[in-house]
């Protein structure tokens, strides 16, 4: 089963919790066991699994990425002025997979699934693949 949903980001860089729509898709799939892959169809956004309870962590992700990949020093900036955004997304990756057990995502207590916007604000398309 595959589903697609969209997220409209509000900032140039942000981390958006998408755990709920993914969990709802798993529930609709009626899969008792399997794997759920979450994939963002863009080159300047990423999907991560990490701390979900502390909003400060989401800010830390943005800060850490900015320190690793400063603006304005990349070859791609000559083409589209968003080289840092592409590098951030490339390092994080466009997808994550989560096991399904008893019809639910098998995430840890503090884990959540998040979209990392690296070049917004934009509308991002996310594909959920459940097998």
mmCIF file of C-alpha atoms in Angstrom:
data_model
loop_
_atom_site.group_PDB
_atom_site.id
_atom_site.type_symbol
_atom_site.label_atom_id
_atom_site.label_comp_id
_atom_site.label_asym_id
_atom_site.label_seq_id
_atom_site.Cartn_x
_atom_site.Cartn_y
_atom_site.Cartn_z
ATOM 1 C CA UNK A 1 0.000 0.000 0.000
ATOM 2 C CA UNK A 2 1.199 3.502 -0.780
ATOM 3 C CA UNK A 3 -0.132 6.863 0.306
ATOM 4 C CA UNK A 4 1.081 10.364 -0.375
ATOM 5 C CA UNK A 5 0.547 13.483 1.696
ATOM 6 C CA UNK A 6 1.823 17.047 1.564
ATOM 7 C CA UNK A 7 3.380 19.296 4.174
ATOM 8 C CA UNK A 8 3.555 23.065 3.746
ATOM 9 C CA UNK A 9 6.624 24.262 5.589
ATOM 10 C CA UNK A 10 6.686 27.770 7.039
ATOM 11 C CA UNK A 11 10.372 28.566 7.425
ATOM 12 C CA UNK A 12 13.528 28.381 5.346
ATOM 13 C CA UNK A 13 14.742 25.628 7.683
ATOM 14 C CA UNK A 14 12.678 23.665 10.163
ATOM 15 C CA UNK A 15 11.935 20.228 11.529
ATOM 16 C CA UNK A 16 8.277 19.197 11.238
ATOM 17 C CA UNK A 17 6.834 16.224 13.138
ATOM 18 C CA UNK A 18 5.050 13.903 10.698
ATOM 19 C CA UNK A 19 4.622 10.906 13.013
ATOM 20 C CA UNK A 20 0.836 11.206 13.231
ATOM 21 C CA UNK A 21 -0.013 11.070 9.504
ATOM 22 C CA UNK A 22 2.396 8.160 9.074
ATOM 23 C CA UNK A 23 0.872 6.264 12.022
ATOM 24 C CA UNK A 24 -2.617 6.918 10.645
ATOM 25 C CA UNK A 25 -1.595 5.465 7.275
ATOM 26 C CA UNK A 26 -0.269 2.357 9.031
ATOM 27 C CA UNK A 27 -3.595 1.981 10.852
ATOM 28 C CA UNK A 28 -5.520 2.309 7.558
ATOM 29 C CA UNK A 29 -3.299 -0.342 5.965
ATOM 30 C CA UNK A 30 -4.472 -2.955 8.482
ATOM 31 C CA UNK A 31 -1.009 -4.529 8.358
ATOM 32 C CA UNK A 32 -0.287 -6.435 11.547
ATOM 33 C CA UNK A 33 3.417 -6.773 10.792
ATOM 34 C CA UNK A 34 5.635 -5.340 8.118
ATOM 35 C CA UNK A 35 7.708 -2.309 7.286
ATOM 36 C CA UNK A 36 6.769 1.311 6.726
ATOM 37 C CA UNK A 37 9.060 3.456 4.604
ATOM 38 C CA UNK A 38 8.651 7.234 4.599
ATOM 39 C CA UNK A 39 10.205 9.051 1.625
ATOM 40 C CA UNK A 40 10.321 12.749 0.717
ATOM 41 C CA UNK A 41 10.343 13.460 -3.044
ATOM 42 C CA UNK A 42 12.631 16.484 -2.962
ATOM 43 C CA UNK A 43 16.395 17.136 -3.108
ATOM 44 C CA UNK A 44 16.419 19.835 -0.401
ATOM 45 C CA UNK A 45 14.413 18.077 2.305
ATOM 46 C CA UNK A 46 15.010 14.964 4.383
ATOM 47 C CA UNK A 47 13.282 12.493 6.693
ATOM 48 C CA UNK A 48 14.731 11.591 10.090
ATOM 49 C CA UNK A 49 13.807 9.551 13.156
ATOM 50 C CA UNK A 50 14.883 11.022 16.462
ATOM 51 C CA UNK A 51 13.784 12.831 19.635
ATOM 52 C CA UNK A 52 10.152 13.833 19.383
ATOM 53 C CA UNK A 53 9.228 15.218 22.802
ATOM 54 C CA UNK A 54 11.562 18.222 23.095
ATOM 55 C CA UNK A 55 11.013 21.115 20.656
ATOM 56 C CA UNK A 56 14.512 22.309 21.566
ATOM 57 C CA UNK A 57 15.934 19.287 19.780
ATOM 58 C CA UNK A 58 14.286 20.365 16.524
ATOM 59 C CA UNK A 59 16.009 23.750 16.866
ATOM 60 C CA UNK A 60 19.291 21.957 17.610
ATOM 61 C CA UNK A 61 19.027 20.014 14.338
ATOM 62 C CA UNK A 62 18.730 23.260 12.367
ATOM 63 C CA UNK A 63 21.621 24.864 14.285
ATOM 64 C CA UNK A 64 23.893 21.839 13.845
ATOM 65 C CA UNK A 65 23.193 21.648 10.108
ATOM 66 C CA UNK A 66 23.919 25.378 9.720
ATOM 67 C CA UNK A 67 27.264 24.942 11.467
ATOM 68 C CA UNK A 68 28.197 21.958 9.304
ATOM 69 C CA UNK A 69 27.040 23.547 6.048
ATOM 70 C CA UNK A 70 27.292 27.357 6.043
ATOM 71 C CA UNK A 71 25.578 29.349 3.309
ATOM 72 C CA UNK A 72 27.337 30.794 0.293
ATOM 73 C CA UNK A 73 30.525 28.736 -0.086
ATOM 74 C CA UNK A 74 29.410 25.853 -2.319
ATOM 75 C CA UNK A 75 29.849 25.360 -6.070
ATOM 76 C CA UNK A 76 26.121 24.712 -6.480
ATOM 77 C CA UNK A 77 25.431 28.213 -5.133
ATOM 78 C CA UNK A 78 26.586 29.521 -8.521
ATOM 79 C CA UNK A 79 23.665 27.683 -10.123
ATOM 80 C CA UNK A 80 20.808 27.928 -7.639
ATOM 81 C CA UNK A 81 22.122 29.563 -4.435
ATOM 82 C CA UNK A 82 21.065 26.600 -2.299
ATOM 83 C CA UNK A 83 24.133 24.380 -2.157
ATOM 84 C CA UNK A 84 23.974 24.128 1.630
ATOM 85 C CA UNK A 85 20.359 22.934 1.470
ATOM 86 C CA UNK A 86 21.253 20.146 -0.957
ATOM 87 C CA UNK A 87 24.183 19.019 1.197
ATOM 88 C CA UNK A 88 22.089 19.003 4.385
ATOM 89 C CA UNK A 89 19.410 16.883 2.736
ATOM 90 C CA UNK A 90 21.997 14.555 1.174
ATOM 91 C CA UNK A 91 23.667 13.849 4.513
ATOM 92 C CA UNK A 92 20.367 13.198 6.311
ATOM 93 C CA UNK A 93 18.754 11.221 3.499
ATOM 94 C CA UNK A 94 15.305 11.201 1.909
ATOM 95 C CA UNK A 95 13.815 8.217 3.743
ATOM 96 C CA UNK A 96 13.472 6.194 6.913
ATOM 97 C CA UNK A 97 11.964 2.754 7.519
ATOM 98 C CA UNK A 98 10.144 1.652 10.663
ATOM 99 C CA UNK A 99 8.996 -1.872 11.527
ATOM 100 C CA UNK A 100 5.279 -2.444 12.055
ATOM 101 C CA UNK A 101 4.281 -4.688 14.956
ATOM 102 C CA UNK A 102 0.738 -5.352 16.161
ATOM 103 C CA UNK A 103 -0.499 -2.847 13.588
ATOM 104 C CA UNK A 104 1.575 0.043 14.952
ATOM 105 C CA UNK A 105 4.871 1.755 14.214
ATOM 106 C CA UNK A 106 7.584 0.177 16.350
ATOM 107 C CA UNK A 107 9.156 3.475 17.427
ATOM 108 C CA UNK A 108 10.972 3.922 20.722
ATOM 109 C CA UNK A 109 9.448 5.923 23.573
ATOM 110 C CA UNK A 110 11.025 9.227 22.550
ATOM 111 C CA UNK A 111 11.260 8.625 18.820
ATOM 112 C CA UNK A 112 9.249 10.357 16.143
ATOM 113 C CA UNK A 113 9.395 10.771 12.384
ATOM 114 C CA UNK A 114 10.199 14.244 11.108
ATOM 115 C CA UNK A 115 10.513 16.122 7.855
ATOM 116 C CA UNK A 116 13.607 18.329 7.756
ATOM 117 C CA UNK A 117 13.080 21.371 5.547
ATOM 118 C CA UNK A 118 16.397 22.707 4.245
ATOM 119 C CA UNK A 119 15.216 25.213 1.593
ATOM 120 C CA UNK A 120 11.742 26.465 2.396
ATOM 121 C CA UNK A 121 9.157 27.483 2.808
ATOM 122 C CA UNK A 122 7.753 25.011 0.305
ATOM 123 C CA UNK A 123 5.119 22.360 -0.119
ATOM 124 C CA UNK A 124 6.723 18.934 0.272
ATOM 125 C CA UNK A 125 5.350 15.627 -0.955
ATOM 126 C CA UNK A 126 5.884 12.604 1.264
ATOM 127 C CA UNK A 127 5.301 9.014 0.171
ATOM 128 C CA UNK A 128 4.447 6.308 2.703
ATOM 129 C CA UNK A 129 5.073 2.748 1.515
ATOM 130 C CA UNK A 130 3.713 -0.057 3.718
ATOM 131 C CA UNK A 131 4.554 -3.709 3.042
#
